[in-house]
Structure formats: C-alpha cells, structure tokens
PDB file of C-alpha atoms in Angstrom:
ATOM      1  CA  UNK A   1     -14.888  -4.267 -27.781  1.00 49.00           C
ATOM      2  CA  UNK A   2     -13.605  -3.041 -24.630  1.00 61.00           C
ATOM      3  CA  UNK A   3     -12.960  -5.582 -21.570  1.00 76.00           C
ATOM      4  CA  UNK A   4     -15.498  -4.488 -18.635  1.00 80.00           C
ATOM      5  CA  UNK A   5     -12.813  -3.921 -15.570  1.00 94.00           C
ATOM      6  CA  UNK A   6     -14.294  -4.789 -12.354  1.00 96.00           C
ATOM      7  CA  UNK A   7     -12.974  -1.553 -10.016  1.00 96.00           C
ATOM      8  CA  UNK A   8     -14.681   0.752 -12.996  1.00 95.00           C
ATOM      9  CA  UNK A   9     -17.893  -0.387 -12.709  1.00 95.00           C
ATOM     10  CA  UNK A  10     -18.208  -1.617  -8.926  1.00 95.00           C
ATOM     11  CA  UNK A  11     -17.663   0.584  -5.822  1.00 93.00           C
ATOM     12  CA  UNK A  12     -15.124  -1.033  -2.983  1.00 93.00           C
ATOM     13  CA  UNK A  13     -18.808  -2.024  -1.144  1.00 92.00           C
ATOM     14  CA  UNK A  14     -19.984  -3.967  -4.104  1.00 95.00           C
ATOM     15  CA  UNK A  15     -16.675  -5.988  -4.606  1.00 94.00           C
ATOM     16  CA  UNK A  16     -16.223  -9.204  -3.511  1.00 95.00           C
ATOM     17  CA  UNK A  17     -13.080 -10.819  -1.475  1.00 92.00           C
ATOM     18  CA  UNK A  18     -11.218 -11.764  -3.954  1.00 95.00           C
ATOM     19  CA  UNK A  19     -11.381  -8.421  -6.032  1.00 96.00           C
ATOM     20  CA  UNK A  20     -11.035  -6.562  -2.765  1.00 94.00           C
ATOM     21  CA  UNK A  21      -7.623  -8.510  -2.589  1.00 93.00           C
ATOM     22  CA  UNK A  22      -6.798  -8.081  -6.656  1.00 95.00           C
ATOM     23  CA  UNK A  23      -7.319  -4.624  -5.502  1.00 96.00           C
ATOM     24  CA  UNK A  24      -3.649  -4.558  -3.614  1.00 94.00           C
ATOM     25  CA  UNK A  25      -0.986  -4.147  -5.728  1.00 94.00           C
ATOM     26  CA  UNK A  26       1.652  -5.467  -3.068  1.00 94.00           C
ATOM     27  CA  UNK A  27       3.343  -2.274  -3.099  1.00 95.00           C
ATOM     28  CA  UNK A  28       4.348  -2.800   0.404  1.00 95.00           C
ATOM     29  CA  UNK A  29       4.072   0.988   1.273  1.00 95.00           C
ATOM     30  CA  UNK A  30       1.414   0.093   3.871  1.00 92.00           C
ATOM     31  CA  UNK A  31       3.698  -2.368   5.907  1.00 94.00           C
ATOM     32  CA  UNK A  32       6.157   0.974   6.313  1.00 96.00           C
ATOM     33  CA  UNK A  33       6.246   2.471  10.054  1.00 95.00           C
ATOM     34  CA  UNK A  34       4.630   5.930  10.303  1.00 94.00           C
ATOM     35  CA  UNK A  35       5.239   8.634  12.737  1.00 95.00           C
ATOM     36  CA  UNK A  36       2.709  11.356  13.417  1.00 92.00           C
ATOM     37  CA  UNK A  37       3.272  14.787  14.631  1.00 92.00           C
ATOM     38  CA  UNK A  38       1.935  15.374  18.540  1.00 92.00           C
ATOM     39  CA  UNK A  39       1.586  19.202  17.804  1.00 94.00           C
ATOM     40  CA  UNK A  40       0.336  18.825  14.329  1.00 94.00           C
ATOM     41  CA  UNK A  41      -0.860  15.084  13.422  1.00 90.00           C
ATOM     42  CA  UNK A  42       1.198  15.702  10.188  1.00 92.00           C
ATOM     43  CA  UNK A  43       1.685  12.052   9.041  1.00 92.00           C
ATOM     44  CA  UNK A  44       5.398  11.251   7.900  1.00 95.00           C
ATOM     45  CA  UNK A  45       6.001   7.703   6.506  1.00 95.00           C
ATOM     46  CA  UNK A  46       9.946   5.852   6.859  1.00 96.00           C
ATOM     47  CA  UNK A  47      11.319   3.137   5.061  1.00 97.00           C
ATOM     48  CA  UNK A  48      11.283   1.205   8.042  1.00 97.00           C
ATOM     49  CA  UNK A  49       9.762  -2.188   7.310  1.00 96.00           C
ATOM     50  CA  UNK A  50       7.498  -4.387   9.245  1.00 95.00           C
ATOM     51  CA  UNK A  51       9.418  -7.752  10.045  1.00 95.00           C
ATOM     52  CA  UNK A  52       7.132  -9.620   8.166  1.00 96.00           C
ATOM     53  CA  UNK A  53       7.398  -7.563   4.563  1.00 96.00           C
ATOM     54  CA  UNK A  54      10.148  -9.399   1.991  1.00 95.00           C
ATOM     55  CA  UNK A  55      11.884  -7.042   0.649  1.00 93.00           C
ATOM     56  CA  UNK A  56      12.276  -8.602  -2.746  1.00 94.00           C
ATOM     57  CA  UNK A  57       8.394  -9.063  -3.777  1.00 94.00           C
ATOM     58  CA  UNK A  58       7.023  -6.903  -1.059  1.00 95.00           C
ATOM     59  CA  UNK A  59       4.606  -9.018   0.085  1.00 94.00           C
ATOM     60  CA  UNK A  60       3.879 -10.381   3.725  1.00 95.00           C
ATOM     61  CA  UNK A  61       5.851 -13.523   4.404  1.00 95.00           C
ATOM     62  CA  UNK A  62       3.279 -14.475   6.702  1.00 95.00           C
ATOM     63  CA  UNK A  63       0.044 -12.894   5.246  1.00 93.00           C
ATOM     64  CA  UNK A  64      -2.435 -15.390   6.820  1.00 93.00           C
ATOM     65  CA  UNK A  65      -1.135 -15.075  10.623  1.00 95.00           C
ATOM     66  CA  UNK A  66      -0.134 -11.403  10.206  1.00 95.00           C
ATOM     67  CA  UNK A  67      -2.494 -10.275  12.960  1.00 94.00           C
ATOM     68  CA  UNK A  68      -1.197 -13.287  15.260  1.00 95.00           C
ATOM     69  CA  UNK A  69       2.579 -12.049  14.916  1.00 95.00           C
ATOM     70  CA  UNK A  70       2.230  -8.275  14.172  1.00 94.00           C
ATOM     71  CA  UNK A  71      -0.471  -7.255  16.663  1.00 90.00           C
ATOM     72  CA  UNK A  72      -0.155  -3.591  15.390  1.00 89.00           C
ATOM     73  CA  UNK A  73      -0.936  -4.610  11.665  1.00 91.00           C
ATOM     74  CA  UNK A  74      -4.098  -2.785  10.272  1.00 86.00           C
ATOM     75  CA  UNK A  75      -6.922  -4.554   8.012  1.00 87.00           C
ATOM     76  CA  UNK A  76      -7.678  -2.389   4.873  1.00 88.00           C
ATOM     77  CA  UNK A  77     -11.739  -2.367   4.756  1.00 87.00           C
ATOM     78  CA  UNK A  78     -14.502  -0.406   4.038  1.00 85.00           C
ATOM     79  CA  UNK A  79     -15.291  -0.457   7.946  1.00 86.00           C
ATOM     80  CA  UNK A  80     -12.479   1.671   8.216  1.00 79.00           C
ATOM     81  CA  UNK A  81     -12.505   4.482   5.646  1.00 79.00           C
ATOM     82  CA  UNK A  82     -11.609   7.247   7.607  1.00 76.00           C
ATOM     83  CA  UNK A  83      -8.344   5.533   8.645  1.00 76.00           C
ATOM     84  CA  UNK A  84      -7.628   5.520   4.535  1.00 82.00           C
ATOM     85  CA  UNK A  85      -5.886   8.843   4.998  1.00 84.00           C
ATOM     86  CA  UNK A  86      -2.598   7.208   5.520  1.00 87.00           C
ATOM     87  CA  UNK A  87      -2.692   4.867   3.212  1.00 91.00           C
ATOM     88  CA  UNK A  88      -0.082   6.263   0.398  1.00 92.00           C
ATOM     89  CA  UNK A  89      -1.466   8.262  -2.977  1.00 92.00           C
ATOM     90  CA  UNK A  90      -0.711   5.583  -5.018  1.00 93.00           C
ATOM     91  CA  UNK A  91      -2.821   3.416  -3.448  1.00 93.00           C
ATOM     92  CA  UNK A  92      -5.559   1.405  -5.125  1.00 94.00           C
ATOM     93  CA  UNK A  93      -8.145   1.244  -2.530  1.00 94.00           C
ATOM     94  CA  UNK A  94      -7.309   5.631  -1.910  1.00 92.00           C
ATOM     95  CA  UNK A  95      -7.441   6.214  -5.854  1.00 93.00           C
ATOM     96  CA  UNK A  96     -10.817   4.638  -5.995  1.00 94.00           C
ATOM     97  CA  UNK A  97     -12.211   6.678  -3.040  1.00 91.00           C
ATOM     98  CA  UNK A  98     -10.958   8.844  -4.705  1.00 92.00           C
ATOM     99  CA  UNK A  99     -12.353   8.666  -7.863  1.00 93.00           C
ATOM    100  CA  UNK A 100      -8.922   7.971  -9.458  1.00 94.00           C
ATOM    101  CA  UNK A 101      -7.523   5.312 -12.033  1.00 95.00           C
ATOM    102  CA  UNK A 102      -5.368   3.029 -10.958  1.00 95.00           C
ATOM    103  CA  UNK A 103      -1.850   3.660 -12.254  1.00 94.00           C
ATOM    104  CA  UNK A 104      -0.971   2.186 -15.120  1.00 94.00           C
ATOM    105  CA  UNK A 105       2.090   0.227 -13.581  1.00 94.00           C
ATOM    106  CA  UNK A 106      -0.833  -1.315 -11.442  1.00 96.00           C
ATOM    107  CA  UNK A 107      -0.502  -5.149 -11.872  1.00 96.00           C
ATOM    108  CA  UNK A 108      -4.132  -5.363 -12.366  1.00 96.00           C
ATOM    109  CA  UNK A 109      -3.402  -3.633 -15.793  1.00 95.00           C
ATOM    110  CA  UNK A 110      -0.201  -5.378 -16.528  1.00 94.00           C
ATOM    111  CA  UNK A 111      -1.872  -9.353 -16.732  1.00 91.00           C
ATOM    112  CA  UNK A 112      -1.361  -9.488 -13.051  1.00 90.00           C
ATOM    113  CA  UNK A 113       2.097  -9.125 -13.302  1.00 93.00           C
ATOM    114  CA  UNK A 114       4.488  -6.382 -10.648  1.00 93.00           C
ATOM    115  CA  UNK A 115       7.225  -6.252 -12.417  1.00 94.00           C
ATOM    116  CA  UNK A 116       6.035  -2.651 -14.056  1.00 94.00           C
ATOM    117  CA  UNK A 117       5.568  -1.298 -10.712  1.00 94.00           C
ATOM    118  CA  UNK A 118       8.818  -2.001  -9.045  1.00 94.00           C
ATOM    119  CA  UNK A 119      10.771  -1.285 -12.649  1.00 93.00           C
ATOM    120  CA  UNK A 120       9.169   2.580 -12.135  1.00 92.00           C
ATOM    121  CA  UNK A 121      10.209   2.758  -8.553  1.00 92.00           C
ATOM    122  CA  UNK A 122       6.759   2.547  -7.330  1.00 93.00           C
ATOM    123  CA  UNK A 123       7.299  -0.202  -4.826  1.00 95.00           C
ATOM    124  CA  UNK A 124       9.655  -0.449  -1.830  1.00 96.00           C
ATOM    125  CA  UNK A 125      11.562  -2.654  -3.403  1.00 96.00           C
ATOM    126  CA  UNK A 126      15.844  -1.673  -2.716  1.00 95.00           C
ATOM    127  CA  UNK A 127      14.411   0.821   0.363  1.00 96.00           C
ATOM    128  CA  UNK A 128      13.653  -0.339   3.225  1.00 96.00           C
ATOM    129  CA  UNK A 129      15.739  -1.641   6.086  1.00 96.00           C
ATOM    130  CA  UNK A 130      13.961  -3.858   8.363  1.00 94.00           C
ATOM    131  CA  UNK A 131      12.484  -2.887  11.567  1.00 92.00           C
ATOM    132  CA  UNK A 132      15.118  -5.457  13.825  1.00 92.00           C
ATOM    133  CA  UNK A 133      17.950  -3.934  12.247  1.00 93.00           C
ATOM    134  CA  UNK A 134      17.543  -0.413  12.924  1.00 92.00           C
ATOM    135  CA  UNK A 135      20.735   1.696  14.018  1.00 91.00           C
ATOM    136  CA  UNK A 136      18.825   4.779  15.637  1.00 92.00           C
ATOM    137  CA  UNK A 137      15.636   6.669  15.945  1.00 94.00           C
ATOM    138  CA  UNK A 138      12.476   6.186  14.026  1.00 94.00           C
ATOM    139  CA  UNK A 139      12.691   9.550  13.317  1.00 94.00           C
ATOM    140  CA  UNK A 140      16.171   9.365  11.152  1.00 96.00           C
ATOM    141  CA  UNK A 141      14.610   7.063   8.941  1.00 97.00           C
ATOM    142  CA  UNK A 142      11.806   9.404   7.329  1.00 96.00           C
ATOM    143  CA  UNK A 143      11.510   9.227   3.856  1.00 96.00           C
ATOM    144  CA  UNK A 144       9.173  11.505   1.383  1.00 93.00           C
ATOM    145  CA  UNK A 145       9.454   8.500  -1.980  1.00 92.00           C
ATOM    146  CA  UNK A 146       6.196   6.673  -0.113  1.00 91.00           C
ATOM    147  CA  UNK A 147       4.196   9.900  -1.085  1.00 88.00           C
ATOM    148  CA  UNK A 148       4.768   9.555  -4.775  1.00 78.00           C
ATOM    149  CA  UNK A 149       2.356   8.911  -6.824  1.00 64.00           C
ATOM    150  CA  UNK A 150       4.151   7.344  -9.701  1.00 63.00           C
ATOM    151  CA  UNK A 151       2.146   7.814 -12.694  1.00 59.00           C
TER     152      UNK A 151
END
C-alpha cells in the first residue's frame, strides 16, 4: 500500500502551516540577491547571499526575526503568487503551481533528511559569498547554477 503524500493530494491553499513549511526544502536559492533588467525585466539570480543564510545548512540563522533584520526579505504565500516567478525551478512551492513533482533529492522524499540535495549540487551549499564581503558590483557576481533544476 502506497503512503498518501500530503503535497499530492492537497493544493498549497488547502495545506496547513506546518506542511506549507515541510514544503521548503532549505535550498537557500531564495535568500540569493537578484538583479532585474531595466530594459527587459529579464531576472538574473547571483550567488550573493543574504547575511542571514549559513552557508553550511542553508538555512536562515535568524528565521524567526528575519523580517526585523532583513527588511527586504520576502514571505513565500499564496497571497503572493504572481511574485512566484522568481522563485528558482527547483522550487517546491513553483513545481506544485506548476503541476510538477518534487525532485527526488527533495528532503520531503528522503525521511526529511538534505543531505541528497546538497550531495547533487542542488543547494547553495560551497557558492555563495556573503553579501558584507563583496569585492565589486552585484553585477560580477551573476551566476546561471540557481536556474537548474536538478532532477
């Protein structure tokens, strides 16, 4: 008998918090800086980090005061949709707009655990450089690898 997975039967409006949350799969790929075009509102992503992203698990250090110390962070909800456009293809909450799977490196499939996603590359994990310790323009540090969808 098959276990009944939550995001398969449920739409993102008919989950609750916590399986909103489960939803994340701490990627960190969201916490990047991105730069949009002025002439063509082409989004480009860099591995520039947010202060508040470890590098190691890519999670926010601080994620219950986030909003308090990074007033540019962004909330992920349903309120929002539209504004899911930059959120990267690999993304959970995208895919299931989408009408994707999740990837099978997702932790949700992997008893919870990340260590699937960052051993295929699919997290930021050994690419990023914080955003205090840049040496130059935004613009030198855009990167393409956020865009992968790492099947």
């Amino acid at each position: 008998m098959s276990e009944v997975r939550f995001w398969e039967t449920k739409t993102l409006a008919q989950m609750n918090a916590q399986e909103w949350e489960s939803l994340c799969d701490g990627c960190g790929k969201c916490c990047l800086s991105k730069l949009i075009d002025e002439d063509t509102d082409e989004l480009y992503y860099t591995n520039i980090a947010c202060v508040l992203l470890n590098s190691k698990s890519c999670r926010c250090s601080d994620y219950e005061n986030r909003f308090a110390k990074v007033p540019d962070c962004v909330k992920i909800t349903l309120d929002d949709i539209d504004a899911f456009h930059w959120l990267p293809p690999s993304c959970a909450y995208k895919r299931l707009i989408e009408g994707k799977p999740l990837p099978q490196w997702h932790p949700l499939l992997n008893k919870g655990k990340a260590s699937e996603m960052h051993k295929r590359g699919a997290s930021v994990r050994g690419k990023i450089v914080c955003e205090s310790q840049l040496t130059g323009p935004s613009q030198d540090y855009i990167v393409r690898w956020p865009l992968d969808e790492c099947e």
